[in-house]
Every structure is written in structure tokens, then in C-alpha cells.
């Protein structure tokens, strides 16, 4: 049987779709396009050796080890927000490529575990470091990323890809709907909002620190102390 000519779609379908950007591109589809244009196929840590093997078959190339400068293959993790420390700054929301975080300004945020791709892109923007990545176990990792004849098990990966595409479409639509004047105004406003958010975040950090110190002093206090 004649081998299918590689396309962006075929390559993209073989990628894990965590949208983590560890390959050096803005998501799985841009990396798929780059592979088609000659980029090395060993730059996806979440896919590891199994994905490299599938990509090598698609591209008719020799398989090669994962390029560790992009990261290492690990058991899948999910983000968990320590809710009592969250200051509701919303900075993690735009960072999430698959819309797995719920929350609104000044309210506690939560990660929808079932929808988190484990990309860890929400970690850096959090000003109070209250998000941590936790492994979810080998069994789930194997189920989610098991290789089938056509590539990766589509269940979770397909959901992440759809959610990522939807987010991109929404962002593009909202930008298109604004006039140049409105965009300029938004830019100005967002500078203002950023400044205000910065002050609010600083104040919240001080509150969180005070709360932590208070909790610590209560824990250290002996039972007979009042
Ligand atoms: S899973 Fe991450 S590293 Fe792999 S292709 Fe997608 S964005 Fe790139
Ligand atoms: S919650 Fe964090 S780790 Fe999970 S998908 Fe969103 S940005 Fe990635
Ligand atoms: S970035 Fe951190 S503090 Fe801000 S809303 Fe997200 S989890 Fe909460």
C-alpha cells in the first residue's frame, strides 16, 4: 500500500495536544507545521519516544532520541491551586491554553482536573506561587497517551485540541470586532488596569504573608500560652 503524504493534520494528530509549548512553538499545530517544513521531530517531551517513533514513520525518517534541551518525558501531571492562598488575580486564566481554570476577579480559582493538560503554563504567571503540578499516576498516563495505529489515543488529546482551537478563535474574534480607536483605548485601559492589578496584587501578597505568619505563630504556641 502506498504511504500517505504527510500533512499538517496527520502530523498534528500524532502529537499529544497538551499545547505546552515545550517544543519551542506556540502549540502542537504550529510544531506540526514546522516538522513538515523540516524541523527535527524529537522536540516534544510529553510525547516522548513513542510519539517520535510515530512521527518518524509519518515523515519516513529515522527515529532519534528526545532532545532533552526541550525537557524530559515524565508521568503526566495536573495543576492544583492551593485555594486558601489564591488571591483571585486572574493571571492564570489567559495562560491556560485549554481553558481548564475557573475563576473570576478577586475570587478563588480552581483547576478542572479532568480538563487540565498538565502543560504547566499557569505556574509562572501566578504572583503568589499557589499553583503546583502533581503527578496523576502511571496508569492514567498510559491510558491517555497510548499509541494506536493512527497515532495517540484521541480521547483527551482531541478535547485539548478542540478547547485550544476554540480559545484561539474567540481571541481572534474579539480582536477583529474592535475598531483601531477602540483597540488603542483598550491598550491604554489595560495599562491602567495592569498598574491597578499590580498594586492590588502587592496588597494581597502582604495580606497572605500576614495570614501565614499568624497561622505559623498559632501552630508554634504552646497549649498553656494564651
Ligand atoms: S505537546 Fe507540547 S511539546 Fe508536544 S507538540 Fe504539543 S506543544 Fe509542542
Ligand atoms: S491548568 Fe495550568 S497546567 Fe493545566 S492546562 Fe491550564 S495552564 Fe496547563
Ligand atoms: S494566578 Fe495564582 S493567585 Fe492569581 S488567580 Fe491564578 S491561582 Fe489565584
GROMACS .gro file of C-alpha atoms and ligand atoms in nm:
model
  250
    1UNK     CA    1   0.000   0.000   0.000
    2UNK     CA    2   0.129   0.347  -0.089
    3UNK     CA    3   0.233   0.559   0.212
    4UNK     CA    4   0.019   0.870   0.280
    5UNK     CA    5   0.188   1.201   0.202
    6UNK     CA    6   0.250   1.380   0.536
    7UNK     CA    7   0.025   1.680   0.603
    8UNK     CA    8  -0.002   1.922   0.897
    9UNK     CA    9  -0.324   1.744   1.004
   10UNK     CA   10  -0.166   1.397   1.002
   11UNK     CA   11   0.138   1.518   1.198
   12UNK     CA   12  -0.074   1.721   1.440
   13UNK     CA   13  -0.295   1.418   1.510
   14UNK     CA   14   0.014   1.230   1.628
   15UNK     CA   15   0.106   1.500   1.883
   16UNK     CA   16  -0.022   1.488   2.244
   17UNK     CA   17  -0.209   1.824   2.223
   18UNK     CA   18  -0.111   1.943   2.571
   19UNK     CA   19  -0.026   2.278   2.400
   20UNK     CA   20   0.263   2.314   2.646
   21UNK     CA   21   0.498   2.497   2.404
   22UNK     CA   22   0.799   2.291   2.522
   23UNK     CA   23   0.880   2.213   2.159
   24UNK     CA   24   0.954   2.584   2.112
   25UNK     CA   25   0.632   2.661   1.921
   26UNK     CA   26   0.303   2.815   2.028
   27UNK     CA   27   0.122   2.484   2.035
   28UNK     CA   28   0.104   2.143   1.873
   29UNK     CA   29  -0.028   2.260   1.535
   30UNK     CA   30   0.249   2.518   1.477
   31UNK     CA   31   0.505   2.248   1.566
   32UNK     CA   32   0.333   2.009   1.321
   33UNK     CA   33   0.369   2.275   1.051
   34UNK     CA   34   0.736   2.323   1.145
   35UNK     CA   35   0.804   1.947   1.124
   36UNK     CA   36   0.654   1.949   0.776
   37UNK     CA   37   0.895   2.233   0.693
   38UNK     CA   38   1.197   2.034   0.817
   39UNK     CA   39   1.212   2.099   1.195
   40UNK     CA   40   1.351   1.799   1.390
   41UNK     CA   41   1.076   1.566   1.515
   42UNK     CA   42   1.228   1.495   1.859
   43UNK     CA   43   1.127   1.812   2.046
   44UNK     CA   44   0.804   1.705   2.221
   45UNK     CA   45   0.870   1.596   2.582
   46UNK     CA   46   0.508   1.498   2.665
   47UNK     CA   47   0.506   1.265   2.364
   48UNK     CA   48   0.846   1.114   2.440
   49UNK     CA   49   0.995   0.829   2.237
   50UNK     CA   50   0.657   0.681   2.144
   51UNK     CA   51   0.548   0.995   1.961
   52UNK     CA   52   0.890   1.035   1.798
   53UNK     CA   53   0.850   0.682   1.658
   54UNK     CA   54   0.509   0.764   1.510
   55UNK     CA   55   0.636   1.095   1.367
   56UNK     CA   56   0.938   0.919   1.214
   57UNK     CA   57   0.704   0.672   1.043
   58UNK     CA   58   0.484   0.952   0.910
   59UNK     CA   59   0.781   1.152   0.783
   60UNK     CA   60   0.975   0.850   0.653
   61UNK     CA   61   1.272   0.939   0.872
   62UNK     CA   62   1.496   0.755   1.117
   63UNK     CA   63   1.376   0.769   1.477
   64UNK     CA   64   1.601   0.956   1.721
   65UNK     CA   65   1.612   1.017   2.098
   66UNK     CA   66   1.416   1.301   2.256
   67UNK     CA   67   1.612   1.627   2.250
   68UNK     CA   68   1.642   1.684   2.624
   69UNK     CA   69   1.708   2.055   2.585
   70UNK     CA   70   1.326   2.075   2.542
   71UNK     CA   71   1.256   1.879   2.861
   72UNK     CA   72   1.222   1.516   2.965
   73UNK     CA   73   0.938   1.268   2.932
   74UNK     CA   74   0.751   1.248   3.262
   75UNK     CA   75   0.441   1.088   3.408
   76UNK     CA   76   0.152   1.319   3.330
   77UNK     CA   77   0.084   1.585   3.592
   78UNK     CA   78  -0.205   1.816   3.661
   79UNK     CA   79  -0.213   2.163   3.815
   80UNK     CA   80  -0.359   2.208   4.161
   81UNK     CA   81  -0.432   2.550   4.312
   82UNK     CA   82  -0.384   2.587   4.688
   83UNK     CA   83  -0.715   2.759   4.724
   84UNK     CA   84  -0.654   2.931   5.059
   85UNK     CA   85  -0.355   3.113   4.907
   86UNK     CA   86  -0.518   3.221   4.579
   87UNK     CA   87  -0.568   3.599   4.566
   88UNK     CA   88  -0.803   3.591   4.265
   89UNK     CA   89  -0.577   3.799   4.041
   90UNK     CA   90  -0.692   3.604   3.727
   91UNK     CA   91  -0.338   3.597   3.581
   92UNK     CA   92  -0.352   3.221   3.531
   93UNK     CA   93  -0.669   3.236   3.318
   94UNK     CA   94  -0.522   3.371   2.991
   95UNK     CA   95  -0.216   3.147   3.034
   96UNK     CA   96  -0.420   2.826   3.019
   97UNK     CA   97  -0.429   2.704   2.657
   98UNK     CA   98  -0.720   2.468   2.716
   99UNK     CA   99  -0.942   2.681   2.945
  100UNK     CA  100  -0.912   2.441   3.237
  101UNK     CA  101  -0.914   2.710   3.509
  102UNK     CA  102  -1.231   2.856   3.656
  103UNK     CA  103  -1.249   3.180   3.849
  104UNK     CA  104  -1.322   3.550   3.834
  105UNK     CA  105  -1.152   3.864   3.968
  106UNK     CA  106  -1.089   3.861   4.343
  107UNK     CA  107  -1.240   3.514   4.375
  108UNK     CA  108  -1.067   3.187   4.440
  109UNK     CA  109  -0.967   2.997   4.124
  110UNK     CA  110  -0.980   2.622   4.068
  111UNK     CA  111  -0.841   2.386   3.806
  112UNK     CA  112  -1.089   2.147   3.646
  113UNK     CA  113  -0.879   1.835   3.692
  114UNK     CA  114  -1.042   1.642   3.409
  115UNK     CA  115  -0.956   1.917   3.161
  116UNK     CA  116  -0.601   2.007   3.265
  117UNK     CA  117  -0.342   1.902   3.005
  118UNK     CA  118  -0.055   1.940   3.251
  119UNK     CA  119   0.119   2.198   3.034
  120UNK     CA  120   0.234   2.395   3.344
  121UNK     CA  121   0.194   2.730   3.163
  122UNK     CA  122  -0.008   2.865   3.457
  123UNK     CA  123   0.280   2.826   3.705
  124UNK     CA  124   0.493   3.128   3.607
  125UNK     CA  125   0.218   3.394   3.589
  126UNK     CA  126   0.092   3.320   3.943
  127UNK     CA  127   0.230   3.601   4.163
  128UNK     CA  128   0.187   3.408   4.489
  129UNK     CA  129   0.313   3.066   4.372
  130UNK     CA  130  -0.002   2.890   4.482
  131UNK     CA  131  -0.021   2.650   4.184
  132UNK     CA  132   0.166   2.322   4.192
  133UNK     CA  133   0.195   2.033   3.948
  134UNK     CA  134   0.103   1.690   4.087
  135UNK     CA  135   0.154   1.352   3.915
  136UNK     CA  136  -0.166   1.164   3.847
  137UNK     CA  137  -0.016   0.819   3.823
  138UNK     CA  138   0.132   0.593   3.564
  139UNK     CA  139  -0.193   0.413   3.479
  140UNK     CA  140  -0.376   0.727   3.368
  141UNK     CA  141  -0.071   0.847   3.178
  142UNK     CA  142  -0.060   0.524   2.978
  143UNK     CA  143  -0.433   0.536   2.908
  144UNK     CA  144  -0.427   0.898   2.793
  145UNK     CA  145  -0.127   0.878   2.567
  146UNK     CA  146  -0.146   0.517   2.445
  147UNK     CA  147  -0.036   0.480   2.088
  148UNK     CA  148  -0.284   0.331   1.846
  149UNK     CA  149  -0.231   0.254   1.481
  150UNK     CA  150  -0.335   0.604   1.382
  151UNK     CA  151  -0.131   0.787   1.646
  152UNK     CA  152  -0.222   0.884   2.001
  153UNK     CA  153  -0.542   0.779   2.175
  154UNK     CA  154  -0.771   1.059   2.068
  155UNK     CA  155  -0.991   1.096   2.377
  156UNK     CA  156  -0.816   1.352   2.593
  157UNK     CA  157  -0.589   1.488   2.322
  158UNK     CA  158  -0.888   1.566   2.100
  159UNK     CA  159  -1.061   1.754   2.382
  160UNK     CA  160  -0.750   1.964   2.446
  161UNK     CA  161  -0.707   2.036   2.075
  162UNK     CA  162  -1.071   2.148   2.044
  163UNK     CA  163  -1.056   2.366   2.354
  164UNK     CA  164  -0.732   2.524   2.233
  165UNK     CA  165  -0.876   2.592   1.886
  166UNK     CA  166  -1.191   2.742   2.040
  167UNK     CA  167  -0.984   2.970   2.262
  168UNK     CA  168  -0.779   3.089   1.962
  169UNK     CA  169  -1.096   3.158   1.760
  170UNK     CA  170  -1.253   3.352   2.049
  171UNK     CA  171  -0.941   3.566   2.095
  172UNK     CA  172  -0.912   3.638   1.722
  173UNK     CA  173  -1.285   3.726   1.701
  174UNK     CA  174  -1.275   3.970   1.991
  175UNK     CA  175  -0.970   4.146   1.845
  176UNK     CA  176  -1.133   4.169   1.500
  177UNK     CA  177  -1.452   4.316   1.640
  178UNK     CA  178  -1.272   4.628   1.772
  179UNK     CA  179  -1.207   4.942   1.570
  180UNK     CA  180  -0.847   5.077   1.566
  181UNK     CA  181  -0.960   5.355   1.808
  182UNK     CA  182  -1.116   5.104   2.044
  183UNK     CA  183  -0.802   4.887   2.032
  184UNK     CA  184  -0.589   5.193   2.119
  185UNK     CA  185  -0.827   5.275   2.405
  186UNK     CA  186  -0.812   4.915   2.531
  187UNK     CA  187  -0.434   4.926   2.520
  188UNK     CA  188  -0.441   5.241   2.732
  189UNK     CA  189  -0.702   5.095   2.968
  190UNK     CA  190  -0.515   4.771   3.003
  191UNK     CA  191  -0.201   4.962   3.102
  192UNK     CA  192  -0.411   5.133   3.364
  193UNK     CA  193  -0.570   4.803   3.475
  194UNK     CA  194  -0.230   4.638   3.485
  195UNK     CA  195  -0.099   4.911   3.714
  196UNK     CA  196  -0.406   4.881   3.937
  197UNK     CA  197  -0.375   4.500   3.937
  198UNK     CA  198  -0.008   4.531   4.031
  199UNK     CA  199  -0.097   4.737   4.339
  200UNK     CA  200  -0.382   4.501   4.430
  201UNK     CA  201  -0.153   4.201   4.395
  202UNK     CA  202   0.111   4.361   4.618
  203UNK     CA  203  -0.152   4.432   4.882
  204UNK     CA  204  -0.288   4.079   4.856
  205UNK     CA  205   0.061   3.930   4.887
  206UNK     CA  206   0.113   4.128   5.209
  207UNK     CA  207  -0.224   4.002   5.338
  208UNK     CA  208  -0.135   3.640   5.251
  209UNK     CA  209   0.207   3.672   5.420
  210UNK     CA  210   0.050   3.818   5.734
  211UNK     CA  211  -0.207   3.537   5.739
  212UNK     CA  212   0.069   3.277   5.703
  213UNK     CA  213   0.275   3.435   5.983
  214UNK     CA  214  -0.031   3.439   6.207
  215UNK     CA  215  -0.104   3.072   6.133
  216UNK     CA  216   0.262   2.983   6.199
  217UNK     CA  217   0.269   3.165   6.532
  218UNK     CA  218  -0.053   2.990   6.635
  219UNK     CA  219   0.097   2.649   6.548
  220UNK     CA  220   0.415   2.724   6.745
  221UNK     CA  221   0.231   2.848   7.053
  222UNK     CA  222   0.233   2.605   7.348
  223UNK     CA  223  -0.106   2.482   7.479
  224UNK     CA  224  -0.073   2.674   7.808
  225UNK     CA  225   0.005   3.003   7.628
  226UNK     CA  226  -0.287   3.237   7.571
  227LIG     S1  227   0.259   1.865   2.342
  227LIG    FE1  228   0.378   2.048   2.386
  227LIG     S2  229   0.583   1.999   2.314
  227LIG    FE2  230   0.446   1.848   2.225
  227LIG     S3  231   0.396   1.936   2.027
  227LIG    FE3  232   0.236   1.998   2.166
  227LIG     S4  233   0.301   2.199   2.237
  227LIG    FE4  234   0.480   2.102   2.146
  228LIG     S1  235  -0.450   2.446   3.445
  228LIG    FE1  236  -0.235   2.502   3.417
  228LIG     S2  237  -0.132   2.308   3.377
  228LIG    FE2  238  -0.350   2.271   3.348
  228LIG     S3  239  -0.384   2.305   3.131
  228LIG    FE3  240  -0.425   2.500   3.228
  228LIG     S4  241  -0.230   2.612   3.223
  228LIG    FE4  242  -0.186   2.396   3.176
  229LIG     S1  243  -0.259   3.336   3.921
  229LIG    FE1  244  -0.248   3.235   4.122
  229LIG     S2  245  -0.331   3.384   4.264
  229LIG    FE2  246  -0.387   3.454   4.061
  229LIG     S3  247  -0.594   3.369   4.032
  229LIG    FE3  248  -0.449   3.221   3.944
  229LIG     S4  249  -0.408   3.078   4.112
  229LIG    FE4  250  -0.502   3.258   4.203
   0.00000   0.00000   0.00000
